[in-house]
Structures are given as structure tokens and as C-alpha cells.
């Protein structure tokens, strides 16, 4: 029997493509429709072979800015080895550029625009009833929601160029409960990220975001959402990411979902939500105080602290309320804050203020992103009119603006690398907290960029051990006058040894070790039923600064008890003796 294959090429193995699973379940014809996934890191030939081995008659690709390059290459090769195969594609990247891709890729037969379930089901039914590929391709003109090739253009200068025909808009699915749960089988719950949506659309008008195009917000029912959450909990999935563009819409609804998670939590599954922190209600903020560690994590878009910038891109300029609410989110919830470089009215000085604004909130991670000028967004029109330059091809990242030169962008790229190394990794938390009490985070990272460039640090990727050694060198040389290098060095030693049992110590590190003190500390503070195991999973160190209160000087002894892989939920302890 002729077969339809839905294909996703993900950014990495642990990602799961929600679109192909949802559409497959919505069509609900397993004898007709299959789906398969690969990653952009696999050889093109390997992906091509895998598709061909399914022996499909119709292949539909899920296409985004991160996979469009490899996907379009495979489309051309696929037609060479399976000349009769029909090839389609959907997804935000190709849907808003259908005319461009249909002209660029002769092997591409049609493009699905927008929400894909109903359109894909019509395509599958039409395909099942058609008498061969030619008959099927002709019938596509009767299906709403797709782009196809028409006749040949007769415009001046376009002789011989195929016209693109859009078959018409399709109504959105109003009742999201119609869409089946996308994961009838949950495989590899420990290593894969399971994406889930409980709503579609977004009421906000952020100029750079595709979600602002669909302003009609639709929700799954609470009963259905609870049922789906329970499936993830029962399967002991490690991480579930809600892809709702703004989760905290409708106070009673979103708090009810959080309450269900709290009431039924399995002690393992982490739930990720993208929220607008400014609009968290008092009731929600009060509720969050009782959320324990390991249950939820938040992604919060700040983007800028420049009010003129925020107004220009359609975001609320109430940064005072935003900061107030973020500061009330308890530390038990991992919070990831976003900034975007390349927005209107933001030069390096302004961006530095935005950077400090976010870092003063002490996020668990700061994502320094760069504006992507996406097709179909308001930002695309704004950028064309106002002098932005951006990449011709995906990911369409900004190269310069009237406020940031290309060299400024490169400087921010280097800042991003250092933020990932020294803050987002979590490996330097103690020393960085001390440093940011003496010098602003923006000034510190700016100076570090200069040191790194002089030492050609950015020439190749660096391991974490290098970043410890490099910072130790900077502190030893007292290169940053505002920082007490000796105190910071002691805190750097603390961060290094707290990261786990070491097989050896680098030259910059002075290990002040006393085996008898180590033994006595273990006997007092930890079980020493087995001395070998006790010593193997702990360490002892002395500091001239109290690592828990850097203002105290003297001799401070610390026992580090590291978690064991063979013991679940073991607490990691750092004990001041």
C-alpha cells in the first residue's frame, strides 16, 4: 500500500518533534501514515537512506530555521532516488516563504501553510483516494491551506517562472481537545524532552515573534490537560516543556494546572513554562512560594530594559513591575531570563544597562539572543524600512542595526560565550556572586572580553577547566582593580572543588588537605561504614575566606559530600566545620 511518511530533522537527539506526532495522531491511520526523526548532526546520506527504506509514496517534512538547509538538500536528492515520490513541507520557516521555496526547489510539490492538522488530514484522504502521483498532485488545488505551483508567469522579466497559487485559508481548530495526545508511546523518558501544548495563539504583539500573527488564543480543557499531565507523570518523564507561547493566561486556569502538578508530582518530572512575569497575579505569586525544588522551571522574556525599545517592538514598558514579580519567584523554581540584542534604539550602552538589569535579578541562566528577522513578522517590515541588515539565509540573524555595528554584534557574541561559561554553567556561582558585588556584571564581562581577545581565547572551544585556569590567572595578576583578587581566588577554589570529586588538582589550585581532619569530619557528619566509599565520595579543604560569607577572614574548614550515582535523591552537602 502507498505510504505517507512525516519527517522531522531535529536539532539533537533528545528533542521530540511535536508537529509530526500531533498530525500523525490526528489523521489516525497508522496503516497509512508513519513518522520518523533524525537530527541535523547526522550525515545527509544516512537520513536519505532512512527515508527511502520506509518506501514512501508521499513525504512531508517539518521545517524550521534550524533544519531548513539540510531538509531542502534532502528533498532534491530524494526525488533522484525515488522519482515518483511526492514531496511536501510545512512549518513556520517554509510556510511563510512558500513562493521562494517552491521556485528554489523543483522537487518540492506543495507547502502547508499554518496550522497543519486539518490540512494534513485532507491531504491524506485525498492521497488515499488518488490513482497515482499525478492524479494526487492535481487534486491538491481543491484542498485549502496549501501552496502549489500554477501556470507559468507572463509578467515582464519573469517569462518561464512558475506562479505560486495559494488555495485559501483554512479555519483554525477551535476545540483543541479534538487533537489526540501526541505520545501514545513514551520511549526513553530519562533522556528525551517531551514537548506539549495546552494552548495555541498569543494575545501579545511582539514585533519579532511569529506567535503574534495568531492572536486568537485557544485552550485545551482542564480535564484534558490534567489527563495528559498524568500520562507524563506515570511514565516518569524527566522533562516536559509546555510550548504555549505565554502560559500564564487566565489566572484560574494556569494556577489549576500548577496545582494539579503539585498534588500529583512523582518526585522526578520537571515542567517547563514560558511565562510573561509582569502579568503574574498576586494569587499566582503566592502560590509559587509553595513549589518545591525540581518541579517547575520558567523561561521569562525580558528582551530589554529600554522603555523606548520595548514600545517599538510592542512589549509592555513596565520594567519595574516585571523586576518586582521576577524577584518574588522563589529560588526553588529555575528561572531562565532572555535578552535580545539588535532591537530598535538599543546601542551597546543601552544594552549594557539591560544586561545589568537582568543580572541584578540573579537568574539561574541568562540567554543572550540575537534578533532574528523572521518572514511574516512586523519586525521584517520595520527592519526593511529602517536600515537593519541580517543574514540572507536561516537563521536570519541580525548583522547590524542603525544602533549596533557588526563589530558591536561580534563583541556581544563574545559576551555571550563568557556568560555561558561563567554564569549559565552554574560552576562559578560563589565567585561570580562576590565579583558582581564589587563591579557590574556588564563591566566585568566587557573587561573579560578584552582579556580573552588579547590571549586569543575565542579561537577554539574551551573546556570548563580552562575557564577556571583563565580566571585564576586574571585574579592573580589583579587585572580588575575593583576586585580583591585574593578573596576571589579563594572563592574560585571553593567553586572548583564543590563541582565534584577531583582525580587531581591543576597547578593554579592549592589543595590544603589533611587526611585526619577529613576522617574526623566524615565520622561526625556522614556515615563512615565503609571508609573507602566515604573518602571516594567526599573531600576536605581549607580556605582563608569563609566561602559562605566572603566578608569573614581566617581559617575555614569545609567537608564536601558528593552525591553517589548508585544512591537516588542523595543530598549534596557542603559543611562548614
Coordinates of C-alpha atoms in Angstrom, one line a residue:
X1 CA 0.0 0.0 0.0
X2 CA 1.2 3.5 -0.8
X3 CA 2.5 5.2 2.4
X4 CA 2.8 8.7 3.8
X5 CA 5.9 9.5 5.8
X6 CA 6.1 12.5 8.1
X7 CA 9.8 13.5 8.6
X8 CA 11.4 15.7 11.2
X9 CA 15.1 16.6 11.4
X10 CA 15.6 17.8 14.9
X11 CA 18.4 19.9 16.4
X12 CA 19.6 17.0 18.6
X13 CA 18.6 13.5 19.7
X14 CA 16.8 14.4 22.9
X15 CA 14.3 16.7 21.1
X16 CA 11.0 15.3 20.1
X17 CA 9.1 16.9 17.2
X18 CA 5.6 17.7 18.4
X19 CA 4.2 18.6 14.9
X20 CA 4.7 15.2 13.2
X21 CA 3.4 13.3 16.2
X22 CA 0.3 15.5 16.6
X23 CA -0.5 15.3 12.9
X24 CA 0.0 11.6 12.8
X25 CA -2.3 11.1 15.7
X26 CA -4.9 13.5 14.2
X27 CA -5.0 11.6 10.9
X28 CA -5.3 8.4 12.9
X29 CA -4.5 6.0 10.1
X30 CA -1.4 4.1 11.3
X31 CA -1.6 1.7 8.3
X32 CA -1.2 4.8 6.0
X33 CA 0.8 7.4 7.9
X34 CA 4.2 6.9 9.7
X35 CA 6.6 9.4 11.1
X36 CA 10.4 9.3 11.5
X37 CA 13.0 11.5 13.1
X38 CA 16.7 12.3 12.5
X39 CA 19.0 15.1 13.7
X40 CA 20.9 17.8 11.8
X41 CA 24.1 16.2 13.1
X42 CA 23.6 13.1 11.1
X43 CA 25.1 12.7 7.6
X44 CA 22.7 13.7 4.8
X45 CA 23.2 10.3 3.2
X46 CA 22.2 8.5 6.4
X47 CA 18.9 10.5 6.6
X48 CA 18.2 10.0 2.9
X49 CA 18.7 6.2 3.2
X50 CA 16.5 6.1 6.3
X51 CA 13.6 7.8 4.4
X52 CA 14.0 5.6 1.3
X53 CA 13.9 2.5 3.5
X54 CA 10.4 3.4 4.6
X55 CA 9.4 3.1 0.9
X56 CA 7.1 6.1 1.0
X57 CA 4.9 7.5 -1.8
X58 CA 4.4 10.9 -0.1
X59 CA 6.9 12.5 2.2
X60 CA 6.1 15.7 4.2
X61 CA 8.9 17.5 6.1
X62 CA 8.5 19.5 9.2
X63 CA 10.7 22.6 8.5
X64 CA 12.1 25.3 10.8
X65 CA 15.0 27.8 10.6
X66 CA 17.4 25.3 12.3
X67 CA 16.8 22.4 9.8
X68 CA 15.7 24.1 6.5
X69 CA 19.2 23.9 5.0
X70 CA 19.6 20.2 5.4
X71 CA 15.9 19.5 4.7
X72 CA 15.9 21.2 1.4
X73 CA 19.1 19.4 0.3
X74 CA 17.5 16.1 1.1
X75 CA 14.4 17.0 -0.9
X76 CA 16.4 17.3 -4.1
X77 CA 18.2 14.0 -3.5
X78 CA 15.1 12.2 -2.5
X79 CA 13.5 12.9 -5.9
X80 CA 16.5 11.5 -7.6
X81 CA 16.3 8.1 -5.9
X82 CA 12.5 8.0 -5.7
X83 CA 11.4 9.8 -8.9
X84 CA 7.7 9.1 -8.3
X85 CA 7.6 10.3 -4.7
X86 CA 5.5 13.4 -3.9
X87 CA 7.2 15.9 -1.5
X88 CA 5.5 18.4 0.7
X89 CA 6.6 20.5 3.6
X90 CA 5.1 22.5 6.5
X91 CA 6.3 24.6 9.4
X92 CA 6.9 28.3 10.1
X93 CA 10.0 28.7 8.1
X94 CA 8.7 27.3 4.8
X95 CA 5.1 28.3 5.3
X96 CA 5.8 32.0 5.2
X97 CA 8.3 31.6 2.3
X98 CA 6.3 29.2 0.2
X99 CA 6.7 31.1 -3.0
X100 CA 10.5 31.3 -2.5
X101 CA 11.0 27.6 -1.7
X102 CA 8.6 26.3 -4.5
X103 CA 10.7 28.3 -7.0
X104 CA 14.0 27.3 -5.5
X105 CA 13.3 23.6 -5.0
X106 CA 11.9 21.9 -8.1
X107 CA 11.4 18.6 -6.2
X108 CA 9.0 20.3 -3.7
X109 CA 5.4 19.8 -4.8
X110 CA 3.4 21.7 -2.1
X111 CA 3.7 23.7 1.1
X112 CA 1.3 23.5 4.0
X113 CA 0.6 26.9 5.5
X114 CA -0.2 27.5 9.2
X115 CA -1.9 25.0 11.4
X116 CA -1.4 21.6 9.9
X117 CA -3.8 19.0 11.4
X118 CA -6.9 19.6 9.3
X119 CA -5.0 20.3 6.1
X120 CA -2.8 17.2 6.5
X121 CA -5.9 15.0 7.2
X122 CA -7.5 16.3 3.9
X123 CA -4.2 15.6 2.1
X124 CA -4.0 12.1 3.5
X125 CA -7.6 11.3 2.5
X126 CA -7.0 12.7 -1.0
X127 CA -3.8 10.8 -1.3
X128 CA -5.6 7.5 -0.3
X129 CA -8.3 8.0 -2.9
X130 CA -6.0 9.1 -5.8
X131 CA -4.9 6.9 -8.7
X132 CA -1.2 7.7 -8.6
X133 CA 1.1 10.7 -8.0
X134 CA -0.1 12.8 -11.0
X135 CA -3.8 12.4 -10.0
X136 CA -2.9 13.3 -6.4
X137 CA -1.0 16.5 -7.3
X138 CA -3.8 17.7 -9.5
X139 CA -6.3 17.3 -6.6
X140 CA -4.2 19.4 -4.3
X141 CA -5.8 22.5 -5.8
X142 CA -9.1 21.6 -4.1
X143 CA -7.5 21.4 -0.6
X144 CA -7.4 24.6 1.5
X145 CA -4.4 25.7 3.3
X146 CA -1.6 24.9 0.9
X147 CA 0.6 26.5 -1.7
X148 CA 1.2 24.8 -5.1
X149 CA 2.7 25.6 -8.4
X150 CA 0.3 27.1 -11.0
X151 CA 0.9 28.0 -14.6
X152 CA 3.9 30.0 -16.0
X153 CA 4.1 33.7 -15.2
X154 CA 3.7 36.1 -18.1
X155 CA 5.0 39.2 -16.3
X156 CA 7.8 41.2 -17.9
X157 CA 11.1 39.8 -16.8
X158 CA 9.6 36.6 -15.4
X159 CA 9.0 34.6 -18.5
X160 CA 9.1 30.9 -17.7
X161 CA 8.9 31.3 -13.9
X162 CA 6.1 29.2 -12.3
X163 CA 3.4 31.0 -10.5
X164 CA 2.6 30.1 -6.9
X165 CA -1.1 29.5 -6.0
X166 CA -2.5 29.6 -2.5
X167 CA -5.6 27.5 -2.2
X168 CA -7.1 29.6 0.6
X169 CA -7.1 30.0 4.3
X170 CA -8.4 27.2 6.5
X171 CA -10.3 27.7 9.7
X172 CA -8.3 27.1 12.9
X173 CA -9.2 24.3 15.3
X174 CA -11.4 25.9 18.0
X175 CA -11.6 22.9 20.3
X176 CA -8.1 21.7 20.9
X177 CA -9.4 18.7 22.7
X178 CA -10.1 17.3 19.2
X179 CA -6.3 16.8 18.9
X180 CA -5.2 13.5 20.4
X181 CA -2.4 13.1 22.9
X182 CA 0.8 13.1 20.7
X183 CA 2.7 10.4 22.6
X184 CA 0.8 7.1 22.7
X185 CA 4.2 5.5 23.4
X186 CA 6.7 7.3 25.6
X187 CA 10.1 5.9 24.9
X188 CA 13.3 6.9 26.7
X189 CA 11.7 9.1 29.3
X190 CA 15.0 9.8 31.0
X191 CA 16.8 11.3 28.0
X192 CA 14.2 12.9 25.8
X193 CA 12.5 16.2 26.1
X194 CA 8.7 15.9 25.6
X195 CA 7.1 19.0 24.2
X196 CA 3.4 19.6 25.0
X197 CA 0.9 22.4 24.2
X198 CA -2.2 23.3 26.2
X199 CA -2.9 26.4 24.2
X200 CA -2.3 28.0 20.8
X201 CA -2.0 31.6 19.8
X202 CA -0.8 34.7 21.8
X203 CA -2.7 37.9 22.7
X204 CA 0.6 39.9 22.7
X205 CA 2.0 41.8 19.7
X206 CA 5.8 41.4 19.9
X207 CA 7.0 42.6 16.5
X208 CA 9.8 39.9 16.2
X209 CA 7.7 36.9 17.1
X210 CA 5.8 34.5 14.8
X211 CA 3.2 33.9 17.6
X212 CA 2.0 37.5 17.3
X213 CA 0.5 36.6 13.9
X214 CA -2.1 34.3 15.5
X215 CA -3.8 36.4 18.2
X216 CA -6.8 34.0 18.7
X217 CA -5.9 32.1 21.8
X218 CA -7.4 28.6 22.2
X219 CA -7.0 26.2 25.1
X220 CA -7.4 22.5 25.8
X221 CA -9.9 21.9 28.6
X222 CA -8.5 21.5 32.1
X223 CA -9.8 17.9 32.3
X224 CA -7.9 17.0 29.1
X225 CA -4.8 18.8 30.3
X226 CA -4.8 17.1 33.7
X227 CA -5.2 13.7 31.9
X228 CA -2.2 14.4 29.6
X229 CA 0.0 15.6 32.5
X230 CA -0.8 12.4 34.4
X231 CA 0.5 10.4 31.4
X232 CA 3.8 12.1 31.7
X233 CA 3.9 11.6 35.4
X234 CA 3.0 8.0 35.2
X235 CA 5.8 7.5 32.6
X236 CA 8.4 9.2 34.8
X237 CA 9.4 11.6 32.0
X238 CA 12.4 13.7 33.1
X239 CA 11.4 17.0 31.3
X240 CA 8.1 18.2 29.8
X241 CA 8.2 21.5 28.0
X242 CA 5.0 23.4 27.5
X243 CA 5.3 25.2 24.2
X244 CA 2.4 27.6 25.0
X245 CA 3.7 30.9 23.8
X246 CA 2.5 32.6 27.1
X247 CA 1.4 30.0 29.6
X248 CA 0.1 32.4 32.3
X249 CA -3.1 33.4 30.5
X250 CA -6.3 33.1 32.6
X251 CA -5.4 33.1 36.3
X252 CA -7.8 30.3 37.4
X253 CA -6.7 28.1 34.5
X254 CA -2.9 28.2 34.8
X255 CA -2.9 28.0 38.6
X256 CA -5.2 25.0 38.4
X257 CA -2.6 23.3 36.2
X258 CA 0.2 24.1 38.6
X259 CA -1.9 22.9 41.5
X260 CA -2.5 19.6 39.7
X261 CA 1.2 19.1 39.1
X262 CA 1.9 19.8 42.7
X263 CA -0.8 17.5 44.0
X264 CA 0.3 14.6 41.8
X265 CA 4.0 15.1 41.4
X266 CA 6.2 12.0 41.1
X267 CA 9.4 13.4 42.5
X268 CA 11.1 13.3 39.1
X269 CA 9.4 15.2 36.3
X270 CA 10.3 18.8 35.6
X271 CA 7.7 21.0 33.9
X272 CA 9.0 24.0 31.8
X273 CA 6.8 27.0 31.2
X274 CA 7.3 30.2 29.1
X275 CA 5.7 33.0 31.0
X276 CA 5.2 36.7 31.0
X277 CA 6.3 37.5 34.5
X278 CA 4.9 41.0 34.5
X279 CA 1.4 39.5 34.3
X280 CA 1.7 37.0 37.2
X281 CA -1.2 37.8 39.6
X282 CA -0.8 38.1 43.3
X283 CA -2.6 34.8 43.7
X284 CA -0.1 33.2 41.4
X285 CA 2.9 34.7 43.1
X286 CA 1.6 33.5 46.5
X287 CA 1.0 30.0 45.0
X288 CA 4.6 29.8 43.7
X289 CA 6.0 30.2 47.2
X290 CA 5.0 26.6 48.0
X291 CA 6.5 25.0 44.9
X292 CA 9.4 22.8 45.9
X293 CA 12.7 22.4 44.0
X294 CA 12.7 20.1 41.0
X295 CA 9.1 20.6 39.9
X296 CA 9.0 23.7 37.6
X297 CA 11.3 25.9 35.6
X298 CA 10.4 29.2 33.9
X299 CA 11.6 30.9 30.8
X300 CA 10.9 34.6 31.0
X301 CA 11.4 37.0 28.1
X302 CA 12.8 40.3 29.3
X303 CA 14.4 41.3 26.0
X304 CA 15.4 44.8 27.1
X305 CA 15.1 47.3 29.9
X306 CA 15.0 50.3 27.5
X307 CA 11.4 51.5 27.5
X308 CA 11.6 53.1 24.1
X309 CA 12.9 49.8 22.7
X310 CA 10.0 47.8 24.4
X311 CA 7.4 50.2 23.0
X312 CA 8.9 50.0 19.5
X313 CA 8.5 46.2 19.4
X314 CA 5.1 46.0 21.0
X315 CA 6.1 44.9 24.5
X316 CA 5.0 46.4 27.8
X317 CA 7.5 49.0 29.1
X318 CA 6.6 48.4 32.8
X319 CA 10.0 47.0 33.7
X320 CA 9.5 48.0 37.3
X321 CA 6.6 45.6 37.7
X322 CA 8.5 42.9 35.7
X323 CA 11.5 43.1 38.1
X324 CA 9.3 43.1 41.1
X325 CA 7.5 39.9 40.1
X326 CA 10.7 38.1 39.0
X327 CA 12.2 38.9 42.3
X328 CA 9.3 37.2 44.0
X329 CA 9.7 33.9 42.1
X330 CA 11.3 31.6 44.7
X331 CA 14.7 30.1 44.1
X332 CA 13.2 26.6 44.1
X333 CA 12.0 27.4 40.6
X334 CA 14.8 27.5 38.0
X335 CA 14.4 30.8 36.1
X336 CA 15.9 31.5 32.7
X337 CA 15.7 35.1 31.5
X338 CA 16.1 36.2 27.9
X339 CA 17.6 39.3 26.4
X340 CA 17.6 40.1 22.6
X341 CA 20.4 42.1 21.0
X342 CA 19.6 44.1 17.9
X343 CA 16.3 45.7 18.8
X344 CA 15.4 49.3 17.9
X345 CA 17.0 52.1 19.9
X346 CA 19.4 49.8 21.7
X347 CA 23.1 50.5 21.3
X348 CA 25.9 49.0 23.3
X349 CA 25.5 51.4 26.2
X350 CA 21.7 50.7 26.3
X351 CA 22.2 47.0 26.0
X352 CA 24.7 47.1 28.9
X353 CA 22.0 48.7 31.1
X354 CA 19.6 45.9 30.0
X355 CA 22.3 43.3 30.8
X356 CA 22.9 44.7 34.3
X357 CA 19.1 45.0 34.9
X358 CA 18.7 41.2 34.2
X359 CA 21.8 40.1 36.1
X360 CA 20.8 42.1 39.2
X361 CA 17.8 39.7 39.3
X362 CA 20.3 36.8 39.6
X363 CA 18.7 34.5 37.1
X364 CA 19.7 30.8 37.1
X365 CA 20.5 31.4 33.4
X366 CA 20.7 34.4 31.1
X367 CA 20.1 33.7 27.4
X368 CA 21.7 36.4 25.3
X369 CA 19.9 36.0 22.0
X370 CA 20.3 37.9 18.7
X371 CA 17.3 39.3 16.8
X372 CA 16.2 37.1 14.0
X373 CA 14.2 38.9 11.4
X374 CA 11.6 36.3 10.6
X375 CA 9.4 36.2 7.5
X376 CA 5.9 37.3 8.1
X377 CA 6.6 39.3 11.2
X378 CA 6.1 43.0 11.8
X379 CA 9.8 43.2 12.5
X380 CA 10.6 42.2 9.0
X381 CA 8.7 45.2 7.6
X382 CA 10.2 47.5 10.2
X383 CA 13.8 46.3 9.5
X384 CA 13.5 46.7 5.8
X385 CA 12.3 50.4 6.2
X386 CA 14.8 51.4 8.9
X387 CA 18.2 50.1 7.8
X388 CA 18.7 46.7 9.5
X389 CA 21.0 44.2 7.9
X390 CA 20.5 40.5 8.5
X391 CA 21.6 37.1 7.2
X392 CA 20.2 36.2 3.8
X393 CA 19.6 32.6 4.9
X394 CA 18.3 31.0 8.1
X395 CA 18.5 31.8 10.9
X396 CA 18.2 35.3 9.6
X397 CA 20.2 36.7 12.4
X398 CA 20.9 40.5 12.6
X399 CA 24.3 41.6 11.3
X400 CA 24.0 45.3 12.1
X401 CA 21.4 47.9 13.0
X402 CA 21.4 51.8 13.0
X403 CA 22.5 51.4 16.6
X404 CA 24.9 48.4 16.6
X405 CA 27.7 47.9 14.1
X406 CA 28.8 44.4 13.0
X407 CA 31.8 44.8 15.3
X408 CA 29.4 45.6 18.2
X409 CA 27.5 42.4 17.4
X410 CA 30.7 40.4 17.5
X411 CA 31.5 41.9 20.8
X412 CA 28.1 40.8 22.1
X413 CA 28.8 37.3 20.7
X414 CA 31.9 37.1 22.8
X415 CA 30.0 38.4 25.9
X416 CA 27.5 35.5 25.2
X417 CA 30.3 32.9 25.3
X418 CA 31.6 34.2 28.6
X419 CA 28.1 34.4 30.1
X420 CA 27.6 30.7 29.2
X421 CA 31.0 29.8 30.7
X422 CA 30.9 31.9 33.9
X423 CA 27.3 32.2 34.8
X424 CA 24.9 29.8 33.0
X425 CA 27.1 26.8 33.7
X426 CA 26.5 27.3 37.4
X427 CA 30.1 26.3 38.1
X428 CA 31.3 29.7 39.2
X429 CA 28.3 30.8 41.3
X430 CA 30.2 31.6 44.5
X431 CA 33.0 33.7 43.0
X432 CA 30.7 35.4 40.5
X433 CA 28.3 36.5 43.2
X434 CA 31.2 38.0 45.0
X435 CA 32.5 39.7 41.9
X436 CA 29.2 41.2 41.0
X437 CA 29.0 42.8 44.4
X438 CA 32.2 44.8 43.5
X439 CA 31.7 45.5 39.8
X440 CA 28.7 45.4 37.5
X441 CA 28.3 42.3 35.5
X442 CA 28.4 44.2 32.2
X443 CA 31.7 45.9 33.2
X444 CA 33.2 42.6 34.3
X445 CA 32.3 40.6 31.2
X446 CA 33.3 43.6 28.9
X447 CA 36.8 43.6 30.5
X448 CA 37.0 39.8 30.3
X449 CA 36.3 40.0 26.5
X450 CA 39.3 42.3 26.2
X451 CA 41.5 39.8 28.2
X452 CA 40.2 36.9 26.1
X453 CA 40.8 38.6 22.8
X454 CA 44.4 39.6 23.8
X455 CA 45.1 35.9 24.7
X456 CA 43.2 34.6 21.6
X457 CA 40.9 32.6 23.9
X458 CA 38.0 32.6 21.4
X459 CA 40.0 30.9 18.7
X460 CA 38.7 27.5 19.6
X461 CA 36.1 25.9 22.0
X462 CA 37.3 25.6 25.6
X463 CA 36.6 23.2 28.4
X464 CA 35.4 24.2 31.8
X465 CA 38.8 23.5 33.3
X466 CA 40.3 26.2 31.1
X467 CA 37.8 28.9 32.3
X468 CA 38.9 28.2 35.9
X469 CA 42.5 28.5 35.0
X470 CA 42.0 31.6 33.0
X471 CA 40.0 33.4 35.7
X472 CA 42.7 32.3 38.3
X473 CA 45.3 34.0 36.1
X474 CA 43.3 37.2 35.8
X475 CA 42.8 37.3 39.6
X476 CA 46.4 36.5 40.3
X477 CA 47.5 39.5 38.1
X478 CA 44.9 41.8 39.8
X479 CA 43.8 42.7 36.3
X480 CA 40.4 44.0 37.5
X481 CA 41.2 46.7 40.2
X482 CA 37.7 46.7 41.7
X483 CA 38.0 43.0 42.8
X484 CA 40.1 41.7 45.8
X485 CA 42.0 39.1 43.9
X486 CA 43.0 37.0 46.9
X487 CA 39.4 36.7 48.2
X488 CA 38.1 36.0 44.8
X489 CA 40.8 33.3 44.3
X490 CA 39.7 31.5 47.5
X491 CA 36.1 31.5 46.3
X492 CA 37.2 30.2 42.9
X493 CA 38.9 27.3 44.7
X494 CA 35.7 26.6 46.5
X495 CA 33.7 26.6 43.3
X496 CA 36.3 24.3 41.7
X497 CA 36.2 21.6 44.4
X498 CA 32.5 21.8 45.0
X499 CA 31.9 20.7 41.4
X500 CA 32.8 17.1 42.2
X501 CA 35.5 14.7 43.3
X502 CA 38.7 15.5 41.5
X503 CA 41.2 13.0 40.2
X504 CA 43.9 15.6 40.5
X505 CA 44.4 19.3 41.0
X506 CA 45.7 21.8 38.4
X507 CA 48.8 24.0 39.0
X508 CA 46.7 27.1 39.9
X509 CA 44.9 25.3 42.7
X510 CA 46.5 24.9 46.2
X511 CA 44.9 21.9 47.8
X512 CA 45.2 22.4 51.6
X513 CA 44.4 18.9 52.7
X514 CA 44.5 17.0 56.0
X515 CA 43.5 13.3 55.9
X516 CA 42.9 13.1 59.6
X517 CA 40.7 16.2 59.6
X518 CA 38.9 14.6 56.6
X519 CA 38.3 11.4 58.6
X520 CA 37.1 13.1 61.7
X521 CA 34.7 15.2 59.6
X522 CA 33.2 12.1 57.9
X523 CA 32.8 10.4 61.3
X524 CA 30.9 13.4 62.7
X525 CA 28.8 14.5 59.7
X526 CA 28.5 11.4 57.4
X527 CA 28.2 7.7 57.6
X528 CA 31.7 6.1 57.5
X529 CA 30.5 2.4 57.4
X530 CA 32.9 1.9 54.5
X531 CA 36.0 4.2 54.7
X532 CA 36.9 3.6 51.1
X533 CA 33.5 4.7 49.8
X534 CA 33.3 7.6 52.3
X535 CA 36.6 9.0 51.1
X536 CA 35.8 8.3 47.4
X537 CA 32.7 10.4 47.6
X538 CA 33.9 13.3 49.7
X539 CA 36.7 15.8 50.1
X540 CA 38.2 18.2 52.6
X541 CA 39.5 21.7 52.0
X542 CA 40.7 24.7 54.0
X543 CA 40.1 28.3 53.0
X544 CA 41.4 31.7 54.2
X545 CA 37.9 33.2 53.5
X546 CA 34.6 31.9 54.6
X547 CA 33.1 30.7 51.3
X548 CA 29.6 31.1 52.8
X549 CA 30.3 34.7 53.9
X550 CA 33.2 36.2 52.0
X551 CA 33.5 39.1 54.5
X552 CA 35.0 36.7 57.1
X553 CA 38.7 36.1 57.0
X554 CA 40.6 33.3 58.9
X555 CA 40.9 29.6 58.6
X556 CA 37.7 27.8 57.4
X557 CA 37.4 24.0 57.0
X558 CA 34.8 22.6 54.7
X559 CA 33.7 19.0 54.1
X560 CA 32.3 18.3 50.7
X561 CA 30.0 15.3 50.4
X562 CA 29.3 14.5 46.8
X563 CA 26.2 12.6 45.5
X564 CA 26.7 9.0 44.6
X565 CA 25.3 7.6 41.3
X566 CA 24.1 4.4 42.9
X567 CA 22.0 6.3 45.6
X568 CA 18.8 8.1 44.5
X569 CA 18.0 11.6 45.8
X570 CA 21.1 11.8 47.8
X571 CA 21.7 15.3 49.2
X572 CA 24.9 17.1 48.1
X573 CA 26.3 18.7 51.2
X574 CA 28.9 21.4 51.9
X575 CA 29.5 21.5 55.6
X576 CA 31.5 24.3 57.3
X577 CA 33.3 22.5 60.1

